[in-house]
């Protein structure tokens, strides 16, 4: 039997439907043969099945033809044919027209395949030819995708592909605004995500190419993109608002926050990582303040289980941190591991918890007790050596090349201490906090050392540099073990350090080394190492 392209090129104006289906099947069985001329054959399919109905004699024929177009579209040349505005618009019209429940059981599979293959062709073209994404962002194209997604009724394959197309198309604030105002896309995505979350763990349809977990993650990716670009156009019109949704706008997107929090509460770590869906969910949650409307506040802090969302997000953070660090580890190797593999997951979790701790006193108290289980800070140990999670967070905070993670951890610890910078320095030690404070342009209070010295005599004083009680006996033992040369080098190092910090404006205090020399408390050593002062 002749293949389809031979039949067409033979000049057959009206090809019998059975011969047409047979010719298409012959091409489909050996589609790689046609790959070298993918663009030519793709244009033939488009011309006769998409732009016109010339060969659209049956759902079966149309389904096989789009399957061939999908295979040819994986080639760069074939994708260029699909990437045209005419092809994209035609394929979406075809997908929408065929995505209607069919009365005939014999054609239902073909009808579903037509829609999914048309969407696959478009998604592949957007990946191989990024310039065509703006064509999919045309209003008519967005209309069709939104309407198909709204009518899927649990078709996981079509839901995934619609979400993928939206994810790639929603690259401007104008496209996001149109989808929100014309289609309420945020609610369509929330409903689709909720359905996938409910279906998680159930047996997927036999003909589905994707699992509920994959659909959930892809839908939330599109939702996160929609939130990101929606915030841009909202802030253009309401410049006084902060980085989160303003109160009235937040209500419009409340369904997305709801499903995102459900995902975070029901998505355990996978091999010590956030699930793909949870990664998107925490990004969406970052866009909502608890100081918004009563509706949003109720989602964050539900009345019957006020802090369940706080606990769930904290447990995710704790699980990752506990895996990536150990109580005896030093900053070096563990920090490299965290930065390279976990930074993008830990940072948004820490930022969300910081917002919760800042905006809600009960949340701050719950998180403080979780990180400092005794209810108070144990100053008998160095901050980075204390048992529990607080030490691990301090080690992450002082990572020198941690990107945004050290800052996010520092913000969280500062929020837990009521944004009291003096308490923060004493809790983590200025040696650990210095990098964070410089990055945040926070000056060390000039009176902190004097404040610590003026504590009641009955309580041991805390060294703000180390974040631990003063240990004079330990200092004496350490000094006794040092040679005079080592003491001199250490004194010089500290002198230079304090001079540099004063000059750069990090601190504005008298150099204690200079003061000690001028007061005569330092002894000058002769060349033989003996003291010249008695």
XYZ file of C-alpha atoms in Angstrom:
534
model
C 0.000 0.000 0.000
C 1.268 3.499 -0.890
C 2.178 5.747 1.970
C 0.175 8.874 2.574
C 2.655 11.341 1.114
C 2.892 9.309 -2.098
C -0.881 9.348 -2.384
C -0.984 13.106 -1.937
C 1.874 13.793 -4.312
C 0.232 11.457 -6.844
C -2.394 14.117 -7.358
C -5.334 12.387 -5.689
C -7.907 15.042 -4.977
C -10.426 12.809 -3.258
C -8.703 9.849 -1.628
C -10.873 7.105 -0.236
C -10.939 7.327 3.566
C -9.808 3.729 4.034
C -6.852 4.251 1.671
C -6.069 7.504 3.454
C -6.005 5.809 6.855
C -3.861 2.988 5.466
C -1.401 5.438 3.904
C -1.129 7.397 7.120
C -0.563 4.178 9.095
C 2.262 3.281 6.688
C 3.970 6.609 7.401
C 3.424 6.287 11.156
C 5.073 2.869 11.200
C 8.282 4.276 9.687
C 8.205 7.966 10.547
C 11.989 8.202 11.009
C 12.343 7.705 7.258
C 10.705 11.089 6.706
C 12.713 12.950 9.358
C 15.371 14.386 6.966
C 12.596 16.362 5.251
C 10.561 16.967 8.386
C 9.572 20.542 7.543
C 8.249 19.593 4.098
C 6.107 16.734 5.364
C 4.965 18.687 8.431
C 3.675 21.442 6.153
C 1.752 18.848 4.128
C 0.014 17.563 7.260
C -0.737 21.102 8.411
C -2.137 22.127 5.055
C -4.471 19.161 4.635
C -5.540 18.514 8.247
C -5.133 21.768 10.184
C -5.540 24.718 7.834
C -8.203 22.902 5.819
C -10.366 19.800 6.193
C -9.187 18.281 2.905
C -8.160 14.897 4.390
C -9.982 15.125 7.707
C -12.264 12.259 6.727
C -12.441 10.578 10.152
C -11.227 11.039 13.729
C -8.943 8.056 13.166
C -7.260 9.630 10.132
C -6.882 12.969 11.921
C -5.441 11.268 14.995
C -2.842 9.336 12.982
C -1.916 12.492 11.037
C -1.334 14.505 14.206
C 0.696 11.632 15.638
C 2.943 11.908 12.584
C 3.109 15.696 12.975
C 4.078 15.241 16.635
C 6.950 12.938 15.647
C 8.139 15.267 12.876
C 7.873 18.217 15.270
C 10.588 16.733 17.479
C 13.016 17.709 14.713
C 14.099 21.341 14.710
C 13.053 21.772 11.070
C 9.700 20.118 11.677
C 9.095 22.264 14.741
C 9.736 25.410 12.705
C 6.685 24.588 10.584
C 4.561 24.120 13.705
C 5.916 27.325 15.280
C 4.126 29.660 12.865
C 1.184 31.702 14.112
C -1.124 30.004 11.612
C -0.074 26.517 12.732
C -0.401 27.284 16.454
C -3.810 28.901 16.076
C -5.018 26.078 13.825
C -3.811 23.325 16.124
C -5.461 24.938 19.146
C -8.733 25.356 17.260
C -8.523 21.711 16.240
C -7.728 20.589 19.791
C -10.633 22.551 21.223
C -13.043 21.372 18.528
C -12.203 17.727 19.121
C -12.030 17.893 22.888
C -15.718 17.116 23.277
C -17.063 13.843 24.723
C -17.931 11.633 21.776
C -20.981 9.366 21.712
C -19.213 6.646 19.749
C -16.956 4.410 21.832
C -14.981 3.540 18.697
C -13.799 7.106 18.223
C -13.336 8.287 21.819
C -9.660 7.303 21.965
C -8.922 8.979 18.649
C -10.699 12.176 19.743
C -8.638 12.329 22.954
C -5.424 11.672 21.019
C -6.191 14.489 18.578
C -6.345 16.997 21.428
C -3.279 15.721 23.292
C -1.166 15.384 20.110
C -2.085 18.903 18.973
C -1.070 20.294 22.373
C 2.144 18.227 22.319
C 3.056 19.675 18.917
C 2.634 23.196 20.298
C 4.596 22.472 23.497
C 7.485 20.961 21.529
C 7.566 23.953 19.180
C 7.692 26.339 22.141
C 10.667 24.458 23.569
C 12.587 24.213 20.283
C 11.638 27.686 19.034
C 11.229 29.989 22.079
C 10.247 32.895 19.844
C 6.900 31.237 19.192
C 5.909 31.519 22.881
C 4.698 35.043 22.264
C 2.431 33.653 19.529
C 0.819 31.255 21.980
C 0.348 34.241 24.305
C -2.034 35.800 21.758
C -5.488 36.197 23.268
C -7.221 33.722 20.960
C -4.664 31.023 21.772
C -4.892 31.643 25.511
C -8.682 31.497 25.213
C -8.553 28.035 23.693
C -6.042 26.636 26.210
C -8.000 28.009 29.174
C -11.273 26.603 27.848
C -9.765 23.175 27.160
C -8.238 23.059 30.650
C -11.518 24.074 32.220
C -13.305 21.171 30.495
C -10.784 18.372 31.007
C -12.672 16.645 33.832
C -9.740 14.534 35.011
C -7.953 13.862 31.705
C -4.419 13.864 33.141
C -2.636 13.972 29.790
C -4.546 16.995 28.502
C -4.265 18.734 31.888
C -0.484 18.308 31.914
C -0.104 19.559 28.341
C -2.356 22.581 28.888
C -0.350 23.473 31.985
C 2.923 23.088 30.079
C 1.695 25.384 27.300
C 0.522 27.968 29.834
C 3.799 27.778 31.731
C 5.749 28.571 28.575
C 3.289 31.202 27.317
C 2.829 33.172 30.556
C 6.001 35.172 30.193
C 4.604 38.690 30.402
C 2.448 40.628 32.827
C 0.046 41.451 29.977
C -0.631 37.756 29.311
C -1.135 37.103 33.023
C -3.548 40.025 33.371
C -5.600 38.822 30.406
C -5.852 35.265 31.749
C -6.912 36.464 35.194
C -9.441 39.034 34.052
C -10.956 37.120 31.140
C -10.813 33.519 32.340
C -10.159 33.537 36.094
C -7.269 31.238 35.231
C -6.039 31.192 38.831
C -9.241 29.413 39.848
C -9.098 26.992 36.917
C -5.538 26.058 37.854
C -6.459 25.706 41.531
C -9.341 23.368 40.713
C -7.146 21.274 38.426
C -4.407 21.082 41.060
C -6.903 20.103 43.763
C -8.285 17.316 41.551
C -4.775 16.006 40.913
C -3.972 16.174 44.636
C -7.117 14.190 45.418
C -6.211 11.641 42.736
C -2.660 11.207 44.066
C -2.127 7.574 44.984
C -5.027 6.343 42.865
C -4.491 4.241 39.767
C -4.129 6.516 36.768
C -6.114 5.970 33.604
C -4.538 3.334 31.436
C -4.129 5.717 28.489
C -2.661 8.584 30.545
C 0.918 9.562 29.819
C 1.308 11.329 33.176
C 0.732 10.543 36.842
C -1.341 12.749 39.162
C 1.890 13.875 40.878
C 3.349 15.028 37.556
C 0.148 16.863 36.656
C 0.018 18.528 40.082
C 3.607 19.763 39.776
C 3.107 21.081 36.227
C -0.141 22.857 37.085
C 1.502 24.524 40.099
C 4.429 25.606 37.913
C 1.964 27.393 35.642
C 0.215 28.824 38.716
C 3.505 30.154 40.122
C 4.281 31.819 36.801
C 0.794 33.330 36.768
C 1.273 34.699 40.311
C 4.718 36.103 39.495
C 3.602 38.056 36.441
C 0.268 39.026 38.006
C 2.153 40.684 40.858
C 4.052 42.722 38.293
C 0.983 44.259 36.735
C -0.723 44.657 40.108
C 2.276 46.534 41.507
C 2.355 48.714 38.393
C -1.153 49.888 39.248
C -0.704 49.775 43.034
C 2.956 50.801 43.576
C 2.499 51.292 47.317
C 1.948 47.542 47.882
C 4.771 45.300 49.074
C 6.026 42.094 47.464
C 2.871 40.145 48.356
C -0.648 40.367 46.958
C -2.598 43.392 48.225
C -5.633 42.509 50.321
C -8.315 42.669 47.625
C -6.163 40.961 45.023
C -5.162 38.250 47.473
C -8.800 37.191 47.750
C -8.929 36.687 43.972
C -6.007 34.239 44.231
C -7.084 32.631 47.515
C -7.864 29.280 45.860
C -4.219 28.947 44.801
C -2.996 29.623 48.343
C -5.470 27.056 49.651
C -4.290 24.247 47.385
C -0.633 25.211 47.885
C -0.927 24.901 51.660
C -2.692 21.546 51.235
C 0.221 20.377 49.099
C 2.767 21.473 51.719
C 0.827 19.687 54.461
C 0.532 16.470 52.429
C 3.868 16.218 50.612
C 6.541 14.437 52.644
C 10.159 14.802 51.616
C 11.293 12.586 48.758
C 14.841 11.331 49.308
C 15.386 14.341 51.630
C 14.196 16.785 48.954
C 10.972 18.706 48.506
C 8.638 17.077 46.028
C 8.333 18.891 42.714
C 4.831 20.057 43.638
C 5.961 21.312 47.063
C 8.724 23.399 45.460
C 6.109 25.295 43.467
C 3.656 25.448 46.372
C 6.097 27.183 48.715
C 6.856 29.712 45.982
C 3.156 30.516 45.658
C 2.728 30.732 49.439
C 5.475 33.371 49.600
C 3.172 35.777 47.748
C 0.530 35.890 50.503
C 0.757 37.756 53.808
C -1.080 36.637 56.929
C -1.835 40.323 57.517
C -4.227 40.301 54.592
C -7.981 39.763 54.657
C -9.741 37.531 57.164
C -10.186 34.939 54.409
C -6.469 34.731 53.702
C -5.606 34.735 57.394
C -8.016 31.835 57.927
C -6.265 29.849 55.201
C -2.877 30.452 56.785
C -4.028 29.973 60.374
C -7.221 27.889 60.343
C -9.292 28.181 63.501
C -9.463 24.496 64.459
C -5.761 23.875 63.845
C -4.224 27.332 63.915
C -0.580 26.402 63.453
C -0.830 23.269 61.308
C 0.607 25.048 58.272
C 3.417 26.551 60.356
C 4.268 23.100 61.700
C 4.169 21.472 58.256
C 6.509 24.026 56.668
C 8.857 23.892 59.661
C 8.975 20.079 59.471
C 10.025 20.293 55.814
C 12.802 22.764 56.689
C 13.938 20.666 59.634
C 13.999 17.476 57.584
C 16.261 18.951 54.919
C 18.554 20.774 57.359
C 18.907 17.714 59.574
C 19.906 15.602 56.617
C 22.408 18.038 55.151
C 24.184 18.861 58.383
C 25.238 16.967 61.463
C 25.761 18.212 64.969
C 29.497 17.581 64.771
C 30.068 18.859 61.217
C 32.113 21.908 60.424
C 30.949 24.563 58.013
C 33.165 23.591 55.071
C 32.042 20.364 53.465
C 28.466 20.489 54.702
C 28.020 24.043 53.399
C 29.204 23.103 49.926
C 26.682 20.277 49.888
C 23.831 22.508 50.983
C 24.627 25.281 48.518
C 24.888 23.027 45.501
C 21.906 20.798 46.203
C 19.508 22.316 48.721
C 19.786 26.102 48.604
C 16.822 26.595 46.267
C 14.632 24.501 48.557
C 15.721 25.836 51.949
C 15.667 29.535 51.046
C 11.925 29.875 50.251
C 11.006 27.705 53.255
C 13.013 29.996 55.536
C 11.483 33.110 53.969
C 7.932 31.839 54.473
C 8.649 30.964 58.110
C 10.214 34.401 58.627
C 7.048 36.070 57.369
C 4.896 33.898 59.646
C 7.116 34.614 62.672
C 7.128 38.336 61.935
C 3.401 38.691 61.368
C 1.959 36.312 63.949
C 3.132 36.128 67.614
C 1.825 32.587 68.130
C 3.732 31.388 65.104
C 6.902 33.057 66.388
C 6.520 31.390 69.785
C 5.884 27.983 68.198
C 8.952 28.269 65.962
C 11.137 29.585 68.795
C 10.264 26.571 70.956
C 10.871 24.239 68.026
C 14.351 25.642 67.366
C 15.188 26.263 71.043
C 13.292 23.396 72.762
C 14.253 24.483 76.286
C 12.428 27.752 75.786
C 15.654 29.675 76.410
C 18.997 29.943 74.656
C 21.777 27.764 76.064
C 24.754 30.092 76.429
C 26.991 27.388 77.907
C 27.841 26.170 74.384
C 28.995 27.989 71.296
C 25.981 28.733 69.054
C 27.289 26.480 66.286
C 27.861 23.586 68.715
C 24.552 23.565 70.593
C 22.368 20.479 70.325
C 19.386 20.624 68.003
C 18.447 22.637 64.954
C 19.635 26.071 66.106
C 23.311 25.120 65.757
C 22.748 23.786 62.247
C 21.000 26.980 61.219
C 23.878 29.064 62.599
C 26.369 27.003 60.601
C 24.332 27.603 57.453
C 24.002 31.329 58.211
C 27.759 31.889 58.322
C 28.404 30.112 55.016
C 30.514 32.595 53.026
C 29.312 31.587 49.543
C 25.741 30.542 50.265
C 23.912 32.848 47.899
C 20.546 33.869 49.359
C 20.425 31.052 51.933
C 22.573 32.618 54.725
C 20.530 35.808 54.529
C 17.248 33.887 54.686
C 18.442 31.899 57.710
C 19.640 35.079 59.420
C 16.285 36.754 58.772
C 14.507 33.779 60.342
C 16.652 33.749 63.492
C 16.341 37.526 63.856
C 12.542 37.279 63.515
C 12.418 34.590 66.195
C 14.183 37.010 68.555
C 11.670 39.762 67.922
C 14.030 41.631 65.561
C 16.116 42.624 68.610
C 19.590 42.959 67.117
C 21.319 42.858 70.528
C 19.616 39.612 71.469
C 20.396 38.277 68.015
C 24.122 38.993 68.386
C 24.288 37.368 71.789
C 22.275 34.359 70.595
C 24.379 33.564 67.520
C 27.628 35.409 68.302
C 28.916 38.361 66.350
C 31.574 36.167 64.789
C 28.791 34.151 63.163
C 26.490 37.090 62.474
C 29.027 39.517 60.990
C 28.610 38.425 57.380
C 24.832 38.525 57.596
C 24.833 41.937 59.283
C 27.142 43.444 56.686
C 24.995 42.035 53.857
C 21.845 43.482 55.475
C 23.604 46.758 56.355
C 22.930 46.263 60.067
C 25.362 48.086 62.344
C 26.457 46.480 65.598
C 25.083 48.497 68.530
C 28.005 50.370 70.059
C 26.766 49.802 73.584
C 26.255 46.051 73.407
C 29.486 45.126 75.150
C 28.837 47.590 77.970
C 25.267 46.320 78.267
C 26.492 42.760 78.700
C 29.071 43.797 81.305
C 26.379 45.532 83.341
C 24.339 42.359 83.913
C 23.648 41.237 87.469
C 26.708 39.870 89.168
C 24.841 36.652 89.962
C 24.399 35.822 86.277
C 27.268 34.868 84.070
C 27.980 37.401 81.323
C 27.651 36.419 77.687
C 30.468 37.135 75.302
C 28.721 38.820 72.337
C 31.516 37.836 69.987
C 31.140 34.100 70.567
C 27.561 33.932 71.881
C 28.694 31.917 74.907
C 29.254 32.643 78.592
C 32.620 34.150 79.386
C 35.012 31.344 80.295
C 38.001 33.045 81.945
C 39.520 29.744 83.053
C 39.314 28.425 79.519
C 40.879 31.613 78.173
C 43.689 31.377 80.710
C 44.358 27.757 79.728
C 44.409 28.691 76.057
C 46.768 31.583 76.663
C 49.051 29.425 78.808
C 49.452 27.007 75.926
C 50.528 29.769 73.506
C 54.099 30.911 73.016
C 54.969 34.587 73.280
C 55.322 34.766 69.492
C 51.836 33.314 69.032
C 50.395 35.811 71.497
C 52.071 38.670 69.667
C 50.766 37.518 66.264
C 47.244 37.144 67.661
C 47.366 40.632 69.181
C 48.522 42.101 65.860
C 45.761 40.241 63.993
C 43.079 41.545 66.343
C 44.473 45.087 66.158
C 44.302 45.092 62.357
C 40.823 43.513 62.387
C 39.352 46.157 64.694
C 40.965 48.969 62.709
C 39.497 47.595 59.487
C 35.998 47.195 60.996
C 36.098 50.770 62.290
C 37.232 52.181 58.956
C 34.559 50.311 56.983
C 31.840 51.450 59.389
C 30.813 47.983 60.530
C 31.497 49.013 64.132
C 32.362 52.311 65.798
C 34.102 51.440 69.058
C 37.529 52.007 70.529
C 40.049 49.412 69.430
C 40.533 47.317 72.602
C 44.073 46.365 71.586
C 45.060 50.022 71.170
C 43.415 50.865 74.501
C 45.281 48.048 76.248
C 48.628 49.212 74.853
C 48.003 52.823 75.787
C 46.922 51.839 79.299
C 50.143 49.874 79.834
C 48.405 46.526 80.238
C 50.587 44.966 77.492
C 54.134 43.944 78.331
C 56.825 44.547 75.732
C 59.091 41.580 75.148
C 62.829 41.753 74.624
C 64.392 39.909 71.709
C 65.118 36.969 74.010
C 61.432 36.762 74.952
C 61.830 38.068 78.539
C 59.673 40.855 79.863
C 61.214 44.311 80.020
C 58.539 45.488 82.471
C 58.180 44.190 86.011
